[in-house]
mmCIF file of C-alpha atoms in Angstrom:
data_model
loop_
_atom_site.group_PDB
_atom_site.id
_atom_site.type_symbol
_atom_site.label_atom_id
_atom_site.label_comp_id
_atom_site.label_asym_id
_atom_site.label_seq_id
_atom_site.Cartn_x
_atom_site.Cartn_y
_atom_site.Cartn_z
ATOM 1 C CA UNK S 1 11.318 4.007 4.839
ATOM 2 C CA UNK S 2 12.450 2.653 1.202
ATOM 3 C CA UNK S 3 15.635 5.377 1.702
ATOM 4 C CA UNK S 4 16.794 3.397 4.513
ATOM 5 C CA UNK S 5 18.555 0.941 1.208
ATOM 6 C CA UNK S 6 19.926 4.266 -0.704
ATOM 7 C CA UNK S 7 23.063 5.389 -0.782
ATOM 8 C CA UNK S 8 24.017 8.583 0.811
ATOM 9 C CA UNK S 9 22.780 11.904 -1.419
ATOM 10 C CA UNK S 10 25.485 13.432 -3.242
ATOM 11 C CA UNK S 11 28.584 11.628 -2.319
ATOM 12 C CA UNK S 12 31.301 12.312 -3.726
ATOM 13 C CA UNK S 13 34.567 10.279 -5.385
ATOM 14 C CA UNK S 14 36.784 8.075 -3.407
ATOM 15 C CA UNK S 15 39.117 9.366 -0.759
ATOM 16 C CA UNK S 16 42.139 11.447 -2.131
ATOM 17 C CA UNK S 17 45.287 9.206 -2.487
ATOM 18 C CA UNK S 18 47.185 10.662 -0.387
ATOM 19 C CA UNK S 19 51.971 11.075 -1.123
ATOM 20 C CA UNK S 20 52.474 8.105 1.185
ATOM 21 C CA UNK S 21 50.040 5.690 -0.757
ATOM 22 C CA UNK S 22 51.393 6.818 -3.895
ATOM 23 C CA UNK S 23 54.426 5.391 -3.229
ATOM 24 C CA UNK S 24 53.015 1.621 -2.789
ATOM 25 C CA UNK S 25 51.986 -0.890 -5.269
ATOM 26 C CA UNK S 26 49.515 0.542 -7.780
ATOM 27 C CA UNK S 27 47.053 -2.213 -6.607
ATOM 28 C CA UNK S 28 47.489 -0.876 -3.486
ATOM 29 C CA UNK S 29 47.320 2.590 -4.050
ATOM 30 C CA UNK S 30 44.267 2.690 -6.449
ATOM 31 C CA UNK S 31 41.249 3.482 -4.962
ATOM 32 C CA UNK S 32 37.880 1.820 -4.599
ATOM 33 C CA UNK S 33 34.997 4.050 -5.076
ATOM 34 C CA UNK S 34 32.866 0.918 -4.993
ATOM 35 C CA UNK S 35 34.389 -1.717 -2.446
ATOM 36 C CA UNK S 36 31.224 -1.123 -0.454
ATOM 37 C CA UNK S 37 28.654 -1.882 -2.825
ATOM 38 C CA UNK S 38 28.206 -5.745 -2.432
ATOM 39 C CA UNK S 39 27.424 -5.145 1.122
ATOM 40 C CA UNK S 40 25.542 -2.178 1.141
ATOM 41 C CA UNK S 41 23.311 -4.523 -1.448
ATOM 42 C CA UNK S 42 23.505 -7.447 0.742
ATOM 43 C CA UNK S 43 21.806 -4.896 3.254
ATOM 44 C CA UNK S 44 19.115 -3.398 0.891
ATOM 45 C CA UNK S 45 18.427 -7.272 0.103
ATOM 46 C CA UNK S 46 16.685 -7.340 3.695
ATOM 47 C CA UNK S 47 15.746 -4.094 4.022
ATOM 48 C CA UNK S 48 13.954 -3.380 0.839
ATOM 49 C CA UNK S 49 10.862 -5.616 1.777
ATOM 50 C CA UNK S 50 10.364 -4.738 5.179
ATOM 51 C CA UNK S 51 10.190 -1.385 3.909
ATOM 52 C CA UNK S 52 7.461 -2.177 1.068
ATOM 53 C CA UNK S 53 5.487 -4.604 3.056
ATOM 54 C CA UNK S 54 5.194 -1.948 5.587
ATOM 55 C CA UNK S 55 3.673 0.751 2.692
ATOM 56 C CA UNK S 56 1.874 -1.558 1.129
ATOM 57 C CA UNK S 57 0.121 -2.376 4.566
ATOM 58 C CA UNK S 58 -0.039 0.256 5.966
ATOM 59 C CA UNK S 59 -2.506 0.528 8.998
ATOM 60 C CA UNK S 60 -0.975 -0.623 12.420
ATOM 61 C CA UNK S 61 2.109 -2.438 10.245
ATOM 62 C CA UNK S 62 3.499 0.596 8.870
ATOM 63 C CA UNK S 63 2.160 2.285 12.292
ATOM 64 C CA UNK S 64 4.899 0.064 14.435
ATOM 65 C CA UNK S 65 7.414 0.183 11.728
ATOM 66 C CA UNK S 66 7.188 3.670 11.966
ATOM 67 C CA UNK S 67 7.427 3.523 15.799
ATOM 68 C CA UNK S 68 9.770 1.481 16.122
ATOM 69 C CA UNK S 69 12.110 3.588 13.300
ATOM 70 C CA UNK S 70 11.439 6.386 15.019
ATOM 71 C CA UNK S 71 12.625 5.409 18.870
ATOM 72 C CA UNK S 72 15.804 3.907 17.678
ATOM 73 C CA UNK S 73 16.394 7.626 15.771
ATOM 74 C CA UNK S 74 15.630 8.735 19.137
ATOM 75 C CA UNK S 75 18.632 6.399 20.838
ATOM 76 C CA UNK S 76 20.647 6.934 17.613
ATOM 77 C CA UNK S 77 20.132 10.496 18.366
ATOM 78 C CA UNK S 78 21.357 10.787 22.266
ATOM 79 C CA UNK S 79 24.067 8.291 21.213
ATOM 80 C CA UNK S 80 25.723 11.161 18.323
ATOM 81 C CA UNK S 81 24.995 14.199 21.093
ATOM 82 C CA UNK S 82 26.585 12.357 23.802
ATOM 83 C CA UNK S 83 24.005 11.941 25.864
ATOM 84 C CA UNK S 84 22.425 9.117 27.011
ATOM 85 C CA UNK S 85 19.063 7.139 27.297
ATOM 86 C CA UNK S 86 19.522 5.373 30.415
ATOM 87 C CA UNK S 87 20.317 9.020 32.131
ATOM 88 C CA UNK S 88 17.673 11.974 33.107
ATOM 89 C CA UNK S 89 16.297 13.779 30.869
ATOM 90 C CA UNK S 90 17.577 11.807 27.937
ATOM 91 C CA UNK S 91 15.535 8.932 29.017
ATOM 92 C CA UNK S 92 12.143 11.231 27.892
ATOM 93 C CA UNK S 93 13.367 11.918 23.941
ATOM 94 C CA UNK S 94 12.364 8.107 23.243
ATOM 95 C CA UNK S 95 9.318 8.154 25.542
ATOM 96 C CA UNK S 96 7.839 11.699 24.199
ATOM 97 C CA UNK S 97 8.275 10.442 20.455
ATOM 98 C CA UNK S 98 6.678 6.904 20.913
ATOM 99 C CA UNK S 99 3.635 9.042 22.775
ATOM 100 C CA UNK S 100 3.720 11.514 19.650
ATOM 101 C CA UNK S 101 3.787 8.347 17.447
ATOM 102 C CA UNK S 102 0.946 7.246 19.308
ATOM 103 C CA UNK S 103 -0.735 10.006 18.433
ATOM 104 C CA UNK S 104 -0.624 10.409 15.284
ATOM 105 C CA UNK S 105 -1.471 6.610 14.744
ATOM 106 C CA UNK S 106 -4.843 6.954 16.735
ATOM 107 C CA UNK S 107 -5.480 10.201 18.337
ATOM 108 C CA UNK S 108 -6.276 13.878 16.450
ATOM 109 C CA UNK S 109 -2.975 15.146 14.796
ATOM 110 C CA UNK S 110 -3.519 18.321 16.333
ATOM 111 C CA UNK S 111 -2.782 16.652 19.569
ATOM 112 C CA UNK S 112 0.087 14.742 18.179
ATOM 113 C CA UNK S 113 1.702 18.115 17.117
ATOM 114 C CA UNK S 114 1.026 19.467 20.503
ATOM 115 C CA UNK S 115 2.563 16.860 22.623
ATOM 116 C CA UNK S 116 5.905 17.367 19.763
ATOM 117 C CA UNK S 117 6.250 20.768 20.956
ATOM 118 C CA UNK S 118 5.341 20.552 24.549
ATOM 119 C CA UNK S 119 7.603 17.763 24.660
ATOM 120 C CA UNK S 120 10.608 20.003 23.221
ATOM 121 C CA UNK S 121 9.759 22.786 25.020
ATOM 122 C CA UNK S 122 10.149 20.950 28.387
ATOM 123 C CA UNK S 123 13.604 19.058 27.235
ATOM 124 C CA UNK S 124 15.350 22.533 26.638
ATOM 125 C CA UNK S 125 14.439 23.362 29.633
ATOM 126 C CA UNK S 126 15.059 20.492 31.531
ATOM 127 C CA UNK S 127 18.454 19.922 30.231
ATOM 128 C CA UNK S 128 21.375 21.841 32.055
ATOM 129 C CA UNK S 129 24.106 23.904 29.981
ATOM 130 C CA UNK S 130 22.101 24.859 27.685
ATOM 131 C CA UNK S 131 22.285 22.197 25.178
ATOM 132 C CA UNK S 132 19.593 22.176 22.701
ATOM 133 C CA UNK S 133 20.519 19.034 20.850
ATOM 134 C CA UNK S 134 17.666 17.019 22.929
ATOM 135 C CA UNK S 135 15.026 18.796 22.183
ATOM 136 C CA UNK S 136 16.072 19.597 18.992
ATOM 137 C CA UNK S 137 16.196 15.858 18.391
ATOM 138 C CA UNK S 138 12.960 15.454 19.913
ATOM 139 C CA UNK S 139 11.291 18.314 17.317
ATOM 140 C CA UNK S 140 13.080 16.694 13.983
ATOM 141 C CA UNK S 141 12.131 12.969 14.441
ATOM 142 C CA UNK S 142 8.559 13.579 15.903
ATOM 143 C CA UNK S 143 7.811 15.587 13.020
ATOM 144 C CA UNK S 144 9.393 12.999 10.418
ATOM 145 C CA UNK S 145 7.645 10.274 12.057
ATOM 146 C CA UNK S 146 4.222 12.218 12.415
ATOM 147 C CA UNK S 147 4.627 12.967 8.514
ATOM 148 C CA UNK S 148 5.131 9.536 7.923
ATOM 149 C CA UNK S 149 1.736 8.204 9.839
ATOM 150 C CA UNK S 150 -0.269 11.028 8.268
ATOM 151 C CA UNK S 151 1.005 10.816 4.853
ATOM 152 C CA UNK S 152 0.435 7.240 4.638
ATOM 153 C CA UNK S 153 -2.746 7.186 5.999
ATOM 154 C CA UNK S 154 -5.131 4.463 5.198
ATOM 155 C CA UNK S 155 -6.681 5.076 1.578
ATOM 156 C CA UNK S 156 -5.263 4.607 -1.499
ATOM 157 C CA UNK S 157 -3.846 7.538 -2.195
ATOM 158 C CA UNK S 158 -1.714 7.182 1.192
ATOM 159 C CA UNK S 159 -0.348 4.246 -0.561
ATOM 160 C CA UNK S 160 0.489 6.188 -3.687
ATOM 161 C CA UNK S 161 1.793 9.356 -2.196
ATOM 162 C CA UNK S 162 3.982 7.544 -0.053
ATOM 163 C CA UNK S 163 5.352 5.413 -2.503
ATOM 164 C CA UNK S 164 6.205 9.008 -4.180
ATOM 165 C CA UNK S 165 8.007 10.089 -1.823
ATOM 166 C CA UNK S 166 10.138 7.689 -0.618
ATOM 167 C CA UNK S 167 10.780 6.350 -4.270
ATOM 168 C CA UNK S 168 11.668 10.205 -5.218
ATOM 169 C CA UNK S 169 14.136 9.879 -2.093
ATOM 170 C CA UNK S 170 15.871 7.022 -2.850
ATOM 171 C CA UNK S 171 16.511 7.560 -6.640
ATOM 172 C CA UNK S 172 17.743 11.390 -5.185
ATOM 173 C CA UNK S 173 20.355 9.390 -3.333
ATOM 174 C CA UNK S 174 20.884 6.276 -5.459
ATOM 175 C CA UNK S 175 21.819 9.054 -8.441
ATOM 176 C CA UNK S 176 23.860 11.390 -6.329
ATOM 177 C CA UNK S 177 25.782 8.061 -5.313
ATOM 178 C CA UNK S 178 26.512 6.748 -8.688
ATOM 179 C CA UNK S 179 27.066 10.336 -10.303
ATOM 180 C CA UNK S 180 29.371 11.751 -7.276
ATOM 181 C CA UNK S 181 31.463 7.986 -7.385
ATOM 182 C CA UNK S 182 31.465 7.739 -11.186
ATOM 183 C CA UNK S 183 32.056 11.436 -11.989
ATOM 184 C CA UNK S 184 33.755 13.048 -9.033
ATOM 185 C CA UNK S 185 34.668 16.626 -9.441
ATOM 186 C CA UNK S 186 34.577 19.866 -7.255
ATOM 187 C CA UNK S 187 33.388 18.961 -3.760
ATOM 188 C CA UNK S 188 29.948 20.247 -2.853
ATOM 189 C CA UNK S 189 30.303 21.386 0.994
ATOM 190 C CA UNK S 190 34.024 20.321 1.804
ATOM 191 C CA UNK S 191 33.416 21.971 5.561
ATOM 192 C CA UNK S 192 30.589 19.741 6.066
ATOM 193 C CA UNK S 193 30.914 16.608 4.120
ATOM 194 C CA UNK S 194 34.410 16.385 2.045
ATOM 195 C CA UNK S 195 33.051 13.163 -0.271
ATOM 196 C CA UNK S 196 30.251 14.743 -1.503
ATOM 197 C CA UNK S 197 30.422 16.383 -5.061
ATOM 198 C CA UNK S 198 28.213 18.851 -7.537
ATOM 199 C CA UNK S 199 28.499 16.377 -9.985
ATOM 200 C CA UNK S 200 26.664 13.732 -7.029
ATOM 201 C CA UNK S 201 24.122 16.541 -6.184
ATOM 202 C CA UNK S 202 22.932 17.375 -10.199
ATOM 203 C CA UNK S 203 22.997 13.326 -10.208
ATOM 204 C CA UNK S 204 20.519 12.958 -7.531
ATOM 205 C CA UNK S 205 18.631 15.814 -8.541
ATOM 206 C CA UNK S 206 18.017 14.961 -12.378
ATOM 207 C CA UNK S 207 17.289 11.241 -10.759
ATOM 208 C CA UNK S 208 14.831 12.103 -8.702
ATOM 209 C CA UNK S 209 13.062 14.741 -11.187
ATOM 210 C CA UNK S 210 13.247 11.983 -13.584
ATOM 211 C CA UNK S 211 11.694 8.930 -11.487
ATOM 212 C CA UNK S 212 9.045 11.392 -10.106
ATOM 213 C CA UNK S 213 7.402 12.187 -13.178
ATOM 214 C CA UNK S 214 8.040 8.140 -14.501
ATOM 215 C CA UNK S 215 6.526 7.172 -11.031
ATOM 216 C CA UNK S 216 3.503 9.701 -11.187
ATOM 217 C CA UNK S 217 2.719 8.549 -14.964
ATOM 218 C CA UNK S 218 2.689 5.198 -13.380
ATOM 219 C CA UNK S 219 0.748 5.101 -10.557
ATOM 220 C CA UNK S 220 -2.221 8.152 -11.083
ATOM 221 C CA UNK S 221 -1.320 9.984 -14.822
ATOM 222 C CA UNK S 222 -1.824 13.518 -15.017
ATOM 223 C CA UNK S 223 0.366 15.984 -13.999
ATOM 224 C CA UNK S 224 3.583 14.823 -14.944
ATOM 225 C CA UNK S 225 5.074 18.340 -15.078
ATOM 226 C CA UNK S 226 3.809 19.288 -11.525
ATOM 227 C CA UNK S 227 4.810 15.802 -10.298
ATOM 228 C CA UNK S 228 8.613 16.344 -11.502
ATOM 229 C CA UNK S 229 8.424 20.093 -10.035
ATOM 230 C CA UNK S 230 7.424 18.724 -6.410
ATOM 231 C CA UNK S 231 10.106 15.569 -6.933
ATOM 232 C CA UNK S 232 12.724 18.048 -8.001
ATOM 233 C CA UNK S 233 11.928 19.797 -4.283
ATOM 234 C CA UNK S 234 11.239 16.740 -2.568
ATOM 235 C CA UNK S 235 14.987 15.981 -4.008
ATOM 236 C CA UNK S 236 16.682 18.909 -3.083
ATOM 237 C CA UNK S 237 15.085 18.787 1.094
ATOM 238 C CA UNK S 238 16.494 15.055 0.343
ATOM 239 C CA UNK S 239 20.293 16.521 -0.431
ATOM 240 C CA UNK S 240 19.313 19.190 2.657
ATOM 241 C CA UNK S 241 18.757 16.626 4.954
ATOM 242 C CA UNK S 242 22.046 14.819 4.083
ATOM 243 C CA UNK S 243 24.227 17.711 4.261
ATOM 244 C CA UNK S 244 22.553 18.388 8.000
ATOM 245 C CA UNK S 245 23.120 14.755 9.331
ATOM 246 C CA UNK S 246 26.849 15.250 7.791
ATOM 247 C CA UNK S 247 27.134 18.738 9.317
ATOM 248 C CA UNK S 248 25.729 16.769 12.898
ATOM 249 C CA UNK S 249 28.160 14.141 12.649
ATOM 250 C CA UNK S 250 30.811 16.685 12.246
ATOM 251 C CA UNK S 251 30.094 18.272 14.816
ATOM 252 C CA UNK S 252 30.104 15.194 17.228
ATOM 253 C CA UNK S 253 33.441 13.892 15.632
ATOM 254 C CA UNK S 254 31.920 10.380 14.519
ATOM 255 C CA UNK S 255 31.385 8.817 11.476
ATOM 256 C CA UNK S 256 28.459 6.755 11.631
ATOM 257 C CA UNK S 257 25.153 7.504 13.403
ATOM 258 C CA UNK S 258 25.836 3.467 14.962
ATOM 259 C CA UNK S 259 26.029 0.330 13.462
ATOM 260 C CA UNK S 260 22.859 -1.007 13.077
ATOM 261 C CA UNK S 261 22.881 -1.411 9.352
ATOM 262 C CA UNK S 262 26.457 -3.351 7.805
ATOM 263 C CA UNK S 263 27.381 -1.507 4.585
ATOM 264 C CA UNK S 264 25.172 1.428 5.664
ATOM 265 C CA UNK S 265 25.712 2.846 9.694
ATOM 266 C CA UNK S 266 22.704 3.771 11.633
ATOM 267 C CA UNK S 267 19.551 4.002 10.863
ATOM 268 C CA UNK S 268 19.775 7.787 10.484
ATOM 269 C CA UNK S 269 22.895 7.547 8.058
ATOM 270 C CA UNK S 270 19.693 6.166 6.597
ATOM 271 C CA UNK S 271 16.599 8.132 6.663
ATOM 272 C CA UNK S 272 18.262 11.780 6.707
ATOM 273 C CA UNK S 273 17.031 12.136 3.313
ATOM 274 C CA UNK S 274 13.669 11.044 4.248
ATOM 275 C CA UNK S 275 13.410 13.006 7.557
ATOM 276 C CA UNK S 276 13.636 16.290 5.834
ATOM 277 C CA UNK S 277 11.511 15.184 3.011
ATOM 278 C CA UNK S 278 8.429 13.941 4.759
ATOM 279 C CA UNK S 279 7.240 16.879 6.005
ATOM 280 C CA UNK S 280 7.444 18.581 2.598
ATOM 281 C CA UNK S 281 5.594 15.802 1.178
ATOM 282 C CA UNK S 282 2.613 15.421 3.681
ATOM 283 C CA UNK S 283 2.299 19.327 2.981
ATOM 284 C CA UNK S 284 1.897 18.463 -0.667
ATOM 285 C CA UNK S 285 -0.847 15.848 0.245
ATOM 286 C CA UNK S 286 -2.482 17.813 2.151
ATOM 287 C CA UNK S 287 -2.930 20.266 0.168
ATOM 288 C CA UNK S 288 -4.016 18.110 -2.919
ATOM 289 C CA UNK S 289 -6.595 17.150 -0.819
ATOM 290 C CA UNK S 290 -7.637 13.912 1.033
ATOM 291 C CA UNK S 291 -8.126 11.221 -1.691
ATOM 292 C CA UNK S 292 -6.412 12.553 -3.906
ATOM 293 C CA UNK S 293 -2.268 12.160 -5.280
ATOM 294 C CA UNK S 294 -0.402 14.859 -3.974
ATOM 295 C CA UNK S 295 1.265 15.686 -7.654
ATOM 296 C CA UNK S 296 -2.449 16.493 -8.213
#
């Protein structure tokens, strides 16, 4: 959740000044890479311990908080694909994922998954034209939000791993914002995302590596190499996750996912970076083993 304060991965410089602005005042005409940064802090101010309250509980706290993140992705979700929540069968994609929530708080995980695909298997069905963006919704925001309950678990090294992750996540953004707006440079995906930059994506990148190996030293030492190797990929499905909710948002013709967050959009302008990384990380725990740090 602690990537719902970053800034977006990768973006770029400020918007190109275009002939017609270069012909006003220069105070005018100058851009502002920055001129949202006091209220995209103002934002993180709130946001920041909600999110670290809820880790450090976890349990039923970060159980709801996960819930409750996860059915407004859902209306966030319809909203961007046109569709709507209050209309048949886009009134299921919130039901299905609190039930798969549900699941994965209290019930075997193997039923959890089960009800994820079920669930998206019926929606493609059930919705007429053929338009897979329901059930495709459905699939990618159970399976962040089932990541999320299982990775955190309720032992210690929940705690730790998910602290990892999303502190891997939101350095990956945090650097790819202040290298792509300090730095600028060649655009990274200018069909998908104009702002974004390769200067913001090696930014992100190097931050994340770094903080991954600092934050693994920190919390469990040993394996600092292997604990910058996963942050490096837990960074890069970060960046992935961006470009997607860009390349989603494109293809709707909106800006913003909503405006839940002032400074920030929607709650999935938010958490792309997370939803892609989550289920990378969980793999990582799970294969460390249960008890045990997943750089481990």
């Amino acid at each position: 959740m602690l990537n719902i304060i970053g800034a977006n991965a990768a973006t770029g410089c400020a918007p190109d000044v275009t002939d017609a602005t270069a012909s006003q005042p220069e105070a005018s005409a100058a851009p502002r890479p920055w001129r949202d940064l006091a209220l995209r802090g103002a934002s993180a101010a709130v946001l920041i311990p909600i999110a670290v309250f809820g880790i450090w509980c976890g349990g039923v706290v970060w159980d709801v908080l996960i819930g409750a993140a996860m059915v407004l992705l859902s209306w966030e979700w319809l909203r961007l694909s046109g569709a709507s929540v209050y209309r048949w069968p886009g009134v299921l994609l919130p039901i299905i994922t609190l039930g798969v929530m549900l699941l994965a708080a209290f019930g075997p995980p193997l039923a959890a998954l089960g009800l994820l695909v079920a669930g998206s298997v019926v929606l493609l069905f059930l919705q007429r034209h053929g338009d897979i963006w329901p059930a495709s919704g459905l699939f990618y925001i159970g399976l962040c939000g089932f990541s999320l309950i299982l990775l955190r678990g309720t032992d210690w090294a929940g705690l730790l791993n998910t602290l990892f992750m999303v502190l891997v996540v939101w350095a990956s953004d945090t650097g790819a914002y202040l290298a792509g707006r300090a730095l600028g440079g060649p655009k990274l995906a200018p069909a998908i995302s104009p702002g974004k930059t390769w200067s913001g994506a090696a930014g992100g990148l190097l931050a994340a590596i770094l903080v991954g190996a600092g934050v693994a030293s920190l919390l469990a030492p040993g394996g600092a190499s292997r604990a910058a190797a996963i942050a490096a990929m837990l960074g890069l499905m970060a960046q992935a996750g961006d470009l997607l909710e860009s390349a989603i948002k494109r293809r709707f013709g909106v800006k913003d996912s909503s405006s839940l967050i002032p400074g920030h959009g929607g709650l999935f302008d938010r958490l792309d970076g997370v939803m892609a990384a989550a289920p990378l990380a969980t793999a990582f725990a799970l294969w460390a083993g249960r008890g045990a740090p997943l750089w481990h």
